[in-house]
PDB file of C-alpha atoms and ligand atoms in Angstrom:
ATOM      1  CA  UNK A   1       2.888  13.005  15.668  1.00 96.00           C
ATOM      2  CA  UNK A   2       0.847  11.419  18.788  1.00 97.00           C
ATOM      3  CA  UNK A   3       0.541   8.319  19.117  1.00 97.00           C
ATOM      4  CA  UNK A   4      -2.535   6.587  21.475  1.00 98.00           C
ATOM      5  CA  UNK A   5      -2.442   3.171  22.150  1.00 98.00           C
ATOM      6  CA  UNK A   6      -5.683   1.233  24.408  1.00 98.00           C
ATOM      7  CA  UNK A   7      -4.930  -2.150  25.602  1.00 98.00           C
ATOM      8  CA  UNK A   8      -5.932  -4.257  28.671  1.00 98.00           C
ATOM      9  CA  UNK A   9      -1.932  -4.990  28.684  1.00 98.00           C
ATOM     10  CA  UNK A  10      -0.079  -1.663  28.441  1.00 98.00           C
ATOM     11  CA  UNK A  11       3.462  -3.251  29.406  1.00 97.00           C
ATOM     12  CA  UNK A  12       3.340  -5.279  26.135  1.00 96.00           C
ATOM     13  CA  UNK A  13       3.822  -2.154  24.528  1.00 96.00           C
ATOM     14  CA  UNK A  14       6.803  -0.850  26.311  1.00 96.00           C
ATOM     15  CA  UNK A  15       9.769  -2.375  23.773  1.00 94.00           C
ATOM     16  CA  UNK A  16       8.342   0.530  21.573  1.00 94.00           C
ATOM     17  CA  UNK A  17      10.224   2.947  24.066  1.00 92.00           C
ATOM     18  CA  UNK A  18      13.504   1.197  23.913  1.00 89.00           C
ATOM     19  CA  UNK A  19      16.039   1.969  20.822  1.00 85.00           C
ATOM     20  CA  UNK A  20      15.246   3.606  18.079  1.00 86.00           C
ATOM     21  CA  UNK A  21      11.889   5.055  18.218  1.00 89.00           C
ATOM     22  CA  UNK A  22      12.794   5.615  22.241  1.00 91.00           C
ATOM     23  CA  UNK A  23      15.063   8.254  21.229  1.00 92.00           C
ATOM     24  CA  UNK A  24      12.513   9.286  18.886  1.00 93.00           C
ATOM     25  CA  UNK A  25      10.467  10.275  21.459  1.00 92.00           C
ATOM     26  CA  UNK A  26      12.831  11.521  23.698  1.00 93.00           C
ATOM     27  CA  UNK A  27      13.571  14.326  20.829  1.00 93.00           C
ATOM     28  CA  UNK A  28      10.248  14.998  20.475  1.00 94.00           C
ATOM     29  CA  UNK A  29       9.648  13.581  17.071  1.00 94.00           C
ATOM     30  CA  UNK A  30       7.078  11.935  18.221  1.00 94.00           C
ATOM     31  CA  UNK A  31       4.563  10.969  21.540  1.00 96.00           C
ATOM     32  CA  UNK A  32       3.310   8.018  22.176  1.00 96.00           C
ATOM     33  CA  UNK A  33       0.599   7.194  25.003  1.00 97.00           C
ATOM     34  CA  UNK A  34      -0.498   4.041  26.202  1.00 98.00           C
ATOM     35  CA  UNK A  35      -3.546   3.432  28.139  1.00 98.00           C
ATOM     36  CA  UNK A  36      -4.697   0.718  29.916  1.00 98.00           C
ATOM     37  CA  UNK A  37      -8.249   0.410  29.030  1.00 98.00           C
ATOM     38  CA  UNK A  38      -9.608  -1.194  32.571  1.00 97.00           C
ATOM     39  CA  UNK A  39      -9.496   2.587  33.991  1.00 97.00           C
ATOM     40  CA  UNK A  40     -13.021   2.944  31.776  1.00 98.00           C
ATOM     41  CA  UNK A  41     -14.260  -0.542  33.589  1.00 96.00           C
ATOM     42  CA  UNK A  42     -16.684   0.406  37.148  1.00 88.00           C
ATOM     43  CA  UNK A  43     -16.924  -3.442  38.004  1.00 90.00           C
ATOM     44  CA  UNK A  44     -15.290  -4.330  40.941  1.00 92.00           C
ATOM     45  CA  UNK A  45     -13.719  -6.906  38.266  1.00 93.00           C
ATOM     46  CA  UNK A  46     -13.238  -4.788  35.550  1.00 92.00           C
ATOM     47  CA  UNK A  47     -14.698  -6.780  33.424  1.00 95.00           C
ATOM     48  CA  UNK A  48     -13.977  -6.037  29.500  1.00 97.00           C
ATOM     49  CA  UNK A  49     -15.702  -8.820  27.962  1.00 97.00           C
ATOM     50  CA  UNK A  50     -18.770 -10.919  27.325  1.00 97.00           C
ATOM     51  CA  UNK A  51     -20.074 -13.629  25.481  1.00 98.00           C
ATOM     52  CA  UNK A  52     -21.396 -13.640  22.043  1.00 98.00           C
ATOM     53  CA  UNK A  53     -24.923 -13.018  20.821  1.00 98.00           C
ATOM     54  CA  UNK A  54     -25.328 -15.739  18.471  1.00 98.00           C
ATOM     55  CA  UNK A  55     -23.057 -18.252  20.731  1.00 97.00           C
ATOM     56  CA  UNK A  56     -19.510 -19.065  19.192  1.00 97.00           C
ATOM     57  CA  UNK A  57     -16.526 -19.422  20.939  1.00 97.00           C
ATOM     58  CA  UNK A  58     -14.808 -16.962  22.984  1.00 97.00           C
ATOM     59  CA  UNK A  59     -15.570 -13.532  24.330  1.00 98.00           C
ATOM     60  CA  UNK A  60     -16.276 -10.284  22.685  1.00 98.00           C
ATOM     61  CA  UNK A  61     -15.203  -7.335  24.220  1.00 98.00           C
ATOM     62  CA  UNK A  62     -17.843  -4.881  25.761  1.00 97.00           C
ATOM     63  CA  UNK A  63     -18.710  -1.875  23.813  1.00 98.00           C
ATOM     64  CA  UNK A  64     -19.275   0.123  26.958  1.00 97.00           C
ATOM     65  CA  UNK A  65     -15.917   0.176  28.120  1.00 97.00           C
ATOM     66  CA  UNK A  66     -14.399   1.195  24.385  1.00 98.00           C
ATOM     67  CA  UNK A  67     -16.882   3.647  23.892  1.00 98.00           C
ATOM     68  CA  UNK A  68     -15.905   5.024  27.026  1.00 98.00           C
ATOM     69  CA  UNK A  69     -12.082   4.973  26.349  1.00 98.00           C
ATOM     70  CA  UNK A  70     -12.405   6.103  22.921  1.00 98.00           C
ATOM     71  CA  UNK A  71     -14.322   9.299  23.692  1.00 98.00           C
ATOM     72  CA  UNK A  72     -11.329  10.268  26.234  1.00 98.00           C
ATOM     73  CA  UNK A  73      -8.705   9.458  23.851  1.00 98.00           C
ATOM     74  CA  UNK A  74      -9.932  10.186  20.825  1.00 98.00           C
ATOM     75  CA  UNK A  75     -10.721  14.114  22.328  1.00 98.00           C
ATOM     76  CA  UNK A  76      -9.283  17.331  20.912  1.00 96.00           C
ATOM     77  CA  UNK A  77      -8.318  17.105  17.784  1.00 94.00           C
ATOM     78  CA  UNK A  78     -10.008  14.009  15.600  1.00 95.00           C
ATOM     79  CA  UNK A  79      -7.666  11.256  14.875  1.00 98.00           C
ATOM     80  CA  UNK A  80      -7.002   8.310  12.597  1.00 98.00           C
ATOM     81  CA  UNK A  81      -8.211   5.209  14.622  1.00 98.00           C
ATOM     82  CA  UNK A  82      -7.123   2.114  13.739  1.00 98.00           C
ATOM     83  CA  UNK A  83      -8.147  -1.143  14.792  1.00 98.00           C
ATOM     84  CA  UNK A  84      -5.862  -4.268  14.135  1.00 98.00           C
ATOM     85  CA  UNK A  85      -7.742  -7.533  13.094  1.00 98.00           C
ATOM     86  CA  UNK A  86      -7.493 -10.394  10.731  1.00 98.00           C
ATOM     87  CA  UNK A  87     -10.683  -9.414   9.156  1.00 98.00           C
ATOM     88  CA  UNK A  88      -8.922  -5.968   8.390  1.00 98.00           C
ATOM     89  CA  UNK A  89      -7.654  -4.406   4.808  1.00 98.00           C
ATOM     90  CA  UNK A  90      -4.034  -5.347   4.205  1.00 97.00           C
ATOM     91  CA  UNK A  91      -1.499  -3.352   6.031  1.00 98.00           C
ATOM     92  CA  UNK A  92       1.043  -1.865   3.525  1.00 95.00           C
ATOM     93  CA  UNK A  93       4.359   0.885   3.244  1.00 93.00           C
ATOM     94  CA  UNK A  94       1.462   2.193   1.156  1.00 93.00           C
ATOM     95  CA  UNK A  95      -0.316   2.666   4.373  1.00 97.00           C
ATOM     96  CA  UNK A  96       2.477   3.573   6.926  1.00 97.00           C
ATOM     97  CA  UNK A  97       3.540   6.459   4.404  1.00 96.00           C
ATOM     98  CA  UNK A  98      -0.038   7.461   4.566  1.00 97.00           C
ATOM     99  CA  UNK A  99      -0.350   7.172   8.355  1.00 98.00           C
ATOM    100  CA  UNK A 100       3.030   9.021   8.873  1.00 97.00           C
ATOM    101  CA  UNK A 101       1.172  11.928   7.639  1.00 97.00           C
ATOM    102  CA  UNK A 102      -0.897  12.135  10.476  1.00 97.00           C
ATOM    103  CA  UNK A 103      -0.396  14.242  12.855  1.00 97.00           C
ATOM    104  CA  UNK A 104      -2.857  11.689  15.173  1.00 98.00           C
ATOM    105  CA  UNK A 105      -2.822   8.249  15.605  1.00 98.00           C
ATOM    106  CA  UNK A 106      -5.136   5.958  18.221  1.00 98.00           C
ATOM    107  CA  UNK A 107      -4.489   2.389  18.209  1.00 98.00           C
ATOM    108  CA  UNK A 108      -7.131  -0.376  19.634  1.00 98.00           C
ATOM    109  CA  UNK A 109      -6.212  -3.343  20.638  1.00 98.00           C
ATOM    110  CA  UNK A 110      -8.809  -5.784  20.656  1.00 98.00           C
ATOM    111  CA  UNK A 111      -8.252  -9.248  22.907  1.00 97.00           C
ATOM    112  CA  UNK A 112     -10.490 -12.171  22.806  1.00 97.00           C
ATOM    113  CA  UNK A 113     -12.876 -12.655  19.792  1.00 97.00           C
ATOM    114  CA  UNK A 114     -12.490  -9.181  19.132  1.00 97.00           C
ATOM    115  CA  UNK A 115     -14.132  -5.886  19.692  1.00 98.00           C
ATOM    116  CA  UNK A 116     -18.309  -4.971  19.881  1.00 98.00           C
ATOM    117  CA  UNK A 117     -18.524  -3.932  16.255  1.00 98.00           C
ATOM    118  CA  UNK A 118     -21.005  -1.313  17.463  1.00 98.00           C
ATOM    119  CA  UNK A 119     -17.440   0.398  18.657  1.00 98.00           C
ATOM    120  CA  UNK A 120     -16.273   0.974  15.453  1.00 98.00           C
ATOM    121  CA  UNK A 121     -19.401   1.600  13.465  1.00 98.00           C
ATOM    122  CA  UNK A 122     -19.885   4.485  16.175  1.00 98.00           C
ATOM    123  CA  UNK A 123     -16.583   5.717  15.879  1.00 98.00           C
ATOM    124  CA  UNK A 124     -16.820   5.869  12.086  1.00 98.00           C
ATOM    125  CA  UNK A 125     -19.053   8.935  12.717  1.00 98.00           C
ATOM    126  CA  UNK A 126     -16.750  11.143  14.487  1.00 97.00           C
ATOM    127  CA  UNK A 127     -13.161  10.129  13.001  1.00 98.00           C
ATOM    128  CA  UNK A 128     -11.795   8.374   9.489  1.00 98.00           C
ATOM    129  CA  UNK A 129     -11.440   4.460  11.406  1.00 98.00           C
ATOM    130  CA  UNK A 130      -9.370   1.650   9.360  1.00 98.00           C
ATOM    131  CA  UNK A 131      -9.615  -2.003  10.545  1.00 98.00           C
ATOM    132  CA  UNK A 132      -6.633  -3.076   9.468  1.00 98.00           C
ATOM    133  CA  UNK A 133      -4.805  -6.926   8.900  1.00 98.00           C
ATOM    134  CA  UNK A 134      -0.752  -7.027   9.434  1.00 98.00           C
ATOM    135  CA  UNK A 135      -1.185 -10.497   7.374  1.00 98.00           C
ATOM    136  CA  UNK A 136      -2.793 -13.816   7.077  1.00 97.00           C
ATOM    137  CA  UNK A 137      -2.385 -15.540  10.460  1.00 98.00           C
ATOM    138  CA  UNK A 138      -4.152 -14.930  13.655  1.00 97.00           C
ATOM    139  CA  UNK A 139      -2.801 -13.741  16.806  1.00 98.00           C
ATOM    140  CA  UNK A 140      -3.742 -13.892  20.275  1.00 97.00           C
ATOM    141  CA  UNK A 141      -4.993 -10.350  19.928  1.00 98.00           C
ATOM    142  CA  UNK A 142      -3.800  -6.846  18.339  1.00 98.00           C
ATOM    143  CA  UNK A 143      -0.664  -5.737  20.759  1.00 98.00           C
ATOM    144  CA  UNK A 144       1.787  -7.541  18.402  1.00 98.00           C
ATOM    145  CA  UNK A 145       0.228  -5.881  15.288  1.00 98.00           C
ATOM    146  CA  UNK A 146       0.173  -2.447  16.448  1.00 98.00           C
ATOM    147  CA  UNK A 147       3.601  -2.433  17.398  1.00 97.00           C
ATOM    148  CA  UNK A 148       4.590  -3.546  13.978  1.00 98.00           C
ATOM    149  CA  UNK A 149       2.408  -1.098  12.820  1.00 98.00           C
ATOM    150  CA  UNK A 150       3.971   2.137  15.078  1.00 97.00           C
ATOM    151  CA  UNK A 151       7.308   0.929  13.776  1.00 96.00           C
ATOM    152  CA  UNK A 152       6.662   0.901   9.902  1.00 96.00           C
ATOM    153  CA  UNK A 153       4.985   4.059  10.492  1.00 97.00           C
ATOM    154  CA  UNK A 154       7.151   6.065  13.059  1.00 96.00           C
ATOM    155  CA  UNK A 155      10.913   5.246  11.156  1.00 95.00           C
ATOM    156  CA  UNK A 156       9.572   7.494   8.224  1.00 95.00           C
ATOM    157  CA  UNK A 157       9.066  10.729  10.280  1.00 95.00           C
ATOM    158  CA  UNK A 158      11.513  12.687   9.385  1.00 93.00           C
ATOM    159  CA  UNK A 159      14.797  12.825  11.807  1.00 92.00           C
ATOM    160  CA  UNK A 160      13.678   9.336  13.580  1.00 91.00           C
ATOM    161  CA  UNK A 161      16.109   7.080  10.868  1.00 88.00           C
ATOM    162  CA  UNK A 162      19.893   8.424  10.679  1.00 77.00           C
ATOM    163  CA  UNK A 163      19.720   8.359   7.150  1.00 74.00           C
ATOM    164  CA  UNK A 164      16.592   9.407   5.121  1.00 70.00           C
ATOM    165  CA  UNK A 165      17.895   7.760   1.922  1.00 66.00           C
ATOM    166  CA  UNK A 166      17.290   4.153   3.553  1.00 69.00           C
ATOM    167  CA  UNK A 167      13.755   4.860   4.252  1.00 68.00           C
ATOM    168  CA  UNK A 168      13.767   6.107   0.183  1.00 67.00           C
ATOM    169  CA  UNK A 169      15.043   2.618  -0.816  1.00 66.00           C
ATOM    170  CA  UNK A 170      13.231   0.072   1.247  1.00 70.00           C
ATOM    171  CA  UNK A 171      11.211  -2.773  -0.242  1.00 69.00           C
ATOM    172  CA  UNK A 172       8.237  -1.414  -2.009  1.00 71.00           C
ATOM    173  CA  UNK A 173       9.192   2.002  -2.086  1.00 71.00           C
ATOM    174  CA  UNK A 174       9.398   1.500  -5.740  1.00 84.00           C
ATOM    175  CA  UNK A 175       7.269  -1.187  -5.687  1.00 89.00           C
ATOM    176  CA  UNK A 176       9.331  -3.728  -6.017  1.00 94.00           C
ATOM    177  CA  UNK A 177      11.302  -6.214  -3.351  1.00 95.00           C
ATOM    178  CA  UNK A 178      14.722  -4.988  -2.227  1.00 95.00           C
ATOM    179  CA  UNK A 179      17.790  -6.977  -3.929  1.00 96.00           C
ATOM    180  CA  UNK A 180      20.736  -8.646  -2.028  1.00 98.00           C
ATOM    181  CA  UNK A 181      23.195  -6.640   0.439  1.00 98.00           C
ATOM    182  CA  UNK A 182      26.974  -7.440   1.429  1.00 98.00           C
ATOM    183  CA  UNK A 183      28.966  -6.023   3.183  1.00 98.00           C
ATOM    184  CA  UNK A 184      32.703  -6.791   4.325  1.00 98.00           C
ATOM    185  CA  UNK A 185      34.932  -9.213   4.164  1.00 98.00           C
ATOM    186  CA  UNK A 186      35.156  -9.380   0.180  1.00 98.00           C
ATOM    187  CA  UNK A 187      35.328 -13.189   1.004  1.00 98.00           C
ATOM    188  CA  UNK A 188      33.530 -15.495   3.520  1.00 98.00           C
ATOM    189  CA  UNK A 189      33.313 -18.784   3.700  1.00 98.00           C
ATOM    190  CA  UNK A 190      34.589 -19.072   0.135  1.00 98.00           C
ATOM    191  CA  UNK A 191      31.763 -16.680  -1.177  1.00 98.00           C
ATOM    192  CA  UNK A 192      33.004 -13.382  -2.794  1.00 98.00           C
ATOM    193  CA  UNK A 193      31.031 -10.646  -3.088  1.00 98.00           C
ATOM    194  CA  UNK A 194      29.516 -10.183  -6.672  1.00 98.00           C
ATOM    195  CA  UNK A 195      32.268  -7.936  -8.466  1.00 98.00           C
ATOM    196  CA  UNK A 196      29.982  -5.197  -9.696  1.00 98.00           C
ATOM    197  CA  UNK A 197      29.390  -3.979  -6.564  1.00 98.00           C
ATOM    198  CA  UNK A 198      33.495  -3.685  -5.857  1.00 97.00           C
ATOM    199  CA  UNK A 199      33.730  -2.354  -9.444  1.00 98.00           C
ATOM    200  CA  UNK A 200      33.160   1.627  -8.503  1.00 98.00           C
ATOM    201  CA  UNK A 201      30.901   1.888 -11.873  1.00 98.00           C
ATOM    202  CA  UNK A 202      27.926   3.373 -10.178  1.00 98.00           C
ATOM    203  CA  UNK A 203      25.966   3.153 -13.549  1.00 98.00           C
ATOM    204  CA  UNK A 204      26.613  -0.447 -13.871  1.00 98.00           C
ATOM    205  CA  UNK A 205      26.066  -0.497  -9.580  1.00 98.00           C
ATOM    206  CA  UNK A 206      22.505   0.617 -10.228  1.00 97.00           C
ATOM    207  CA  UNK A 207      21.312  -1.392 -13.023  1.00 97.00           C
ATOM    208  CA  UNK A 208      22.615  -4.858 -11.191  1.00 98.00           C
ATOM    209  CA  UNK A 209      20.630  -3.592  -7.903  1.00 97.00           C
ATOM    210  CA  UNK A 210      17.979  -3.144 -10.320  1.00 96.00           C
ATOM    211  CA  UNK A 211      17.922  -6.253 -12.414  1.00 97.00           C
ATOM    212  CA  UNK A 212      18.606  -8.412  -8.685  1.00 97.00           C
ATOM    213  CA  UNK A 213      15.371  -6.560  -7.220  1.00 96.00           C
ATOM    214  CA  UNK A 214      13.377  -7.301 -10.677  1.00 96.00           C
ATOM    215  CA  UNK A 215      14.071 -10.722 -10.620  1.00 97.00           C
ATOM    216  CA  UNK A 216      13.514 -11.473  -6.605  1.00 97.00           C
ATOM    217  CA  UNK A 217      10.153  -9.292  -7.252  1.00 96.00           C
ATOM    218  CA  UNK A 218       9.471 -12.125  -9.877  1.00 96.00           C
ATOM    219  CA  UNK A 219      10.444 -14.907  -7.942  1.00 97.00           C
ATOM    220  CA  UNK A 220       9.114 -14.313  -4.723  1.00 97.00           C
ATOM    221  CA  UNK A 221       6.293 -11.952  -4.899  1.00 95.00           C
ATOM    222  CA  UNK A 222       5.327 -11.881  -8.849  1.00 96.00           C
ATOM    223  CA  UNK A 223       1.843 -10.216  -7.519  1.00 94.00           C
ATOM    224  CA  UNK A 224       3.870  -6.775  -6.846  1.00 93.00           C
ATOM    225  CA  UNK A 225       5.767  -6.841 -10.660  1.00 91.00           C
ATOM    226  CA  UNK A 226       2.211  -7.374 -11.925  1.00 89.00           C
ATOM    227  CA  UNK A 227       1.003  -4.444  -9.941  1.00 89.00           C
ATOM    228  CA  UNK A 228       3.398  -2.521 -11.552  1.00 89.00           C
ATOM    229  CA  UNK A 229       1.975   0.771 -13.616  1.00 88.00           C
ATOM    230  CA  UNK A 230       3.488  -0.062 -17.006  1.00 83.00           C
ATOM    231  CA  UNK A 231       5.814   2.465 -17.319  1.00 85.00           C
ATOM    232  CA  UNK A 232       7.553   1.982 -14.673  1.00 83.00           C
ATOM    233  CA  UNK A 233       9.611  -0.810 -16.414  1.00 84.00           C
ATOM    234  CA  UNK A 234      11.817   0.098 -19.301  1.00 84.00           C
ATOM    235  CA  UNK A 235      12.760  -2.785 -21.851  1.00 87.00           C
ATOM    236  CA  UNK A 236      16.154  -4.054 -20.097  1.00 83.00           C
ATOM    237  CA  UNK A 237      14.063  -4.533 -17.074  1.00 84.00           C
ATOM    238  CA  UNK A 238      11.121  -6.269 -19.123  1.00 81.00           C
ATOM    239  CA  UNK A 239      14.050  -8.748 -21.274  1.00 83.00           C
ATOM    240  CA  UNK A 240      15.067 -10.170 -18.233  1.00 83.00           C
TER     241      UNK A 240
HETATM  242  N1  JCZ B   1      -3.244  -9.593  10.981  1.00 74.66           N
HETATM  243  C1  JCZ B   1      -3.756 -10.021  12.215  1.00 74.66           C
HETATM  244  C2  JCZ B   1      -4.420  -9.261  13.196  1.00 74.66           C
HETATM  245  C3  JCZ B   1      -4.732 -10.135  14.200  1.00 74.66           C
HETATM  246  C4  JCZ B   1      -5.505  -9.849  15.423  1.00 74.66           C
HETATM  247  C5  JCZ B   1      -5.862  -8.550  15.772  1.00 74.66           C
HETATM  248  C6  JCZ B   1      -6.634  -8.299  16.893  1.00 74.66           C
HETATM  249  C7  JCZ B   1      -7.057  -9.370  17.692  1.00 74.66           C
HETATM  250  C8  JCZ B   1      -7.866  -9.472  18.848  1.00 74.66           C
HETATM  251  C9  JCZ B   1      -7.956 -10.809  19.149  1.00 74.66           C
HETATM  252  N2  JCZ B   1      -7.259 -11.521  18.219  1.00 74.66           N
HETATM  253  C10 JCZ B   1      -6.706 -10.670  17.329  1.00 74.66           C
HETATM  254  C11 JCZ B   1      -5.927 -10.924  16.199  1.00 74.66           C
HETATM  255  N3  JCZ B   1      -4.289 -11.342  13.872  1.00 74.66           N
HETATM  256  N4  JCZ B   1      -3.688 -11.260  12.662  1.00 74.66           N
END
């Protein structure tokens, strides 16, 4: 997969080369690119924004200059764009299974009040765009989200996470909310760990896991159990 990323501040993106997904891209799983989107500015200020028809606060970044940007890294092959803001569709594992499929990704952060909608509605025409919301606060602009983003979507390429099976059992991957996990010592600060899961009875292993994620699904995010296609919960599950 390749990865493009447009910002006015490329070095906020460097923590995605460290760790992990850095030796991700060291073996070639995947490439990631990040451009600093001032080289499309001619301004001896470089100048990226501008203020609002309509008045409002803030700045809106120029469509000129992302137009410009987007036609050079968007060329070759037509990617997925997709364009971080609070006004966007929910970002879910949904999604980053989705985007893992790609075999492009460009990323565009937006600063200010946000990005020339023009941008985006002219985009639209050449390449699938999503404008996309990593949840329901604001942030100083869409860095923080698209690196949140790369990293839901880059650990499930395969060979990037040591073990497959963990990307298999995360939260939602069955829709539900992942239960408790303990590891050693057996007891810590006088709390022991439950005694099913020291037991060896894999049967009765996987129904506790089950009935713990079931009931911190219901507790904390009933919204997902409701979501839930019918079936997918036998009667044990539902008598709990
Ligand atoms: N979910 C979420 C996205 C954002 C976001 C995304 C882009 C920009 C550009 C300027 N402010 C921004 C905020 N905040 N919260």
């Amino acid at each position: 997969m390749r990865i493009d990323i447009v910002t006015i501040f490329p070095e906020y993106l460097d923590p995605l080369r460290g760790a992990l997904l850095g030796r991700a891209i060291e073996r070639g799983l995947l490439s990631l690119d990040v451009h600093d989107l001032r080289r499309w500015t001619y301004d001896v200020h470089k100048g990226v924004d501008d203020s609002p028809y309509g008045g409002g606060p803030g700045m809106v970044m120029k469509p000129q200059v992302w137009g410009e940007a987007l036609d050079e890294v968007c060329a070759g092959e037509p990617p997925r764009l997709v364009v971080p803001t609070p006004a966007g569709r929910p970002f879910t594992q949904a999604m980053a299974h989705e985007y893992a499929g790609e075999s492009r990704l460009v990323f565009a952060c937006g600063r200010y009040e946000g990005i020339d909608q023009r941008v985006i509605d002219d985009a639209s025409t050449r390449m699938r765009v999503d404008e996309v919301s990593i949840g329901d606060y604001v942030l100083v602009g869409g860095e923080v989200a698209v690196m949140v983003m790369v990293e839901a979507v880059a650990r499930l390429l395969p060979g990037v996470l040591g073990n497959p099976l963990s990307a298999e059992q995360d939260s939602f991957s069955d829709g539900l909310l992942e239960g408790p996990s303990y590891t050693r010592p057996e007891v810590w600060r006088d709390r022991a760990v439950p005694d099913v899961l020291r037991s060896g009875n894999h049967k009765a292993i996987d129904r506790w896991r089950r009935d713990q994620a079931i009931e911190r699904t219901f507790e904390r995010r009933p919204d997902l159990l409701a979501a839930l296609p019918a079936e997918s919960l036998d009667k044990h599950d539902r008598a709990l």
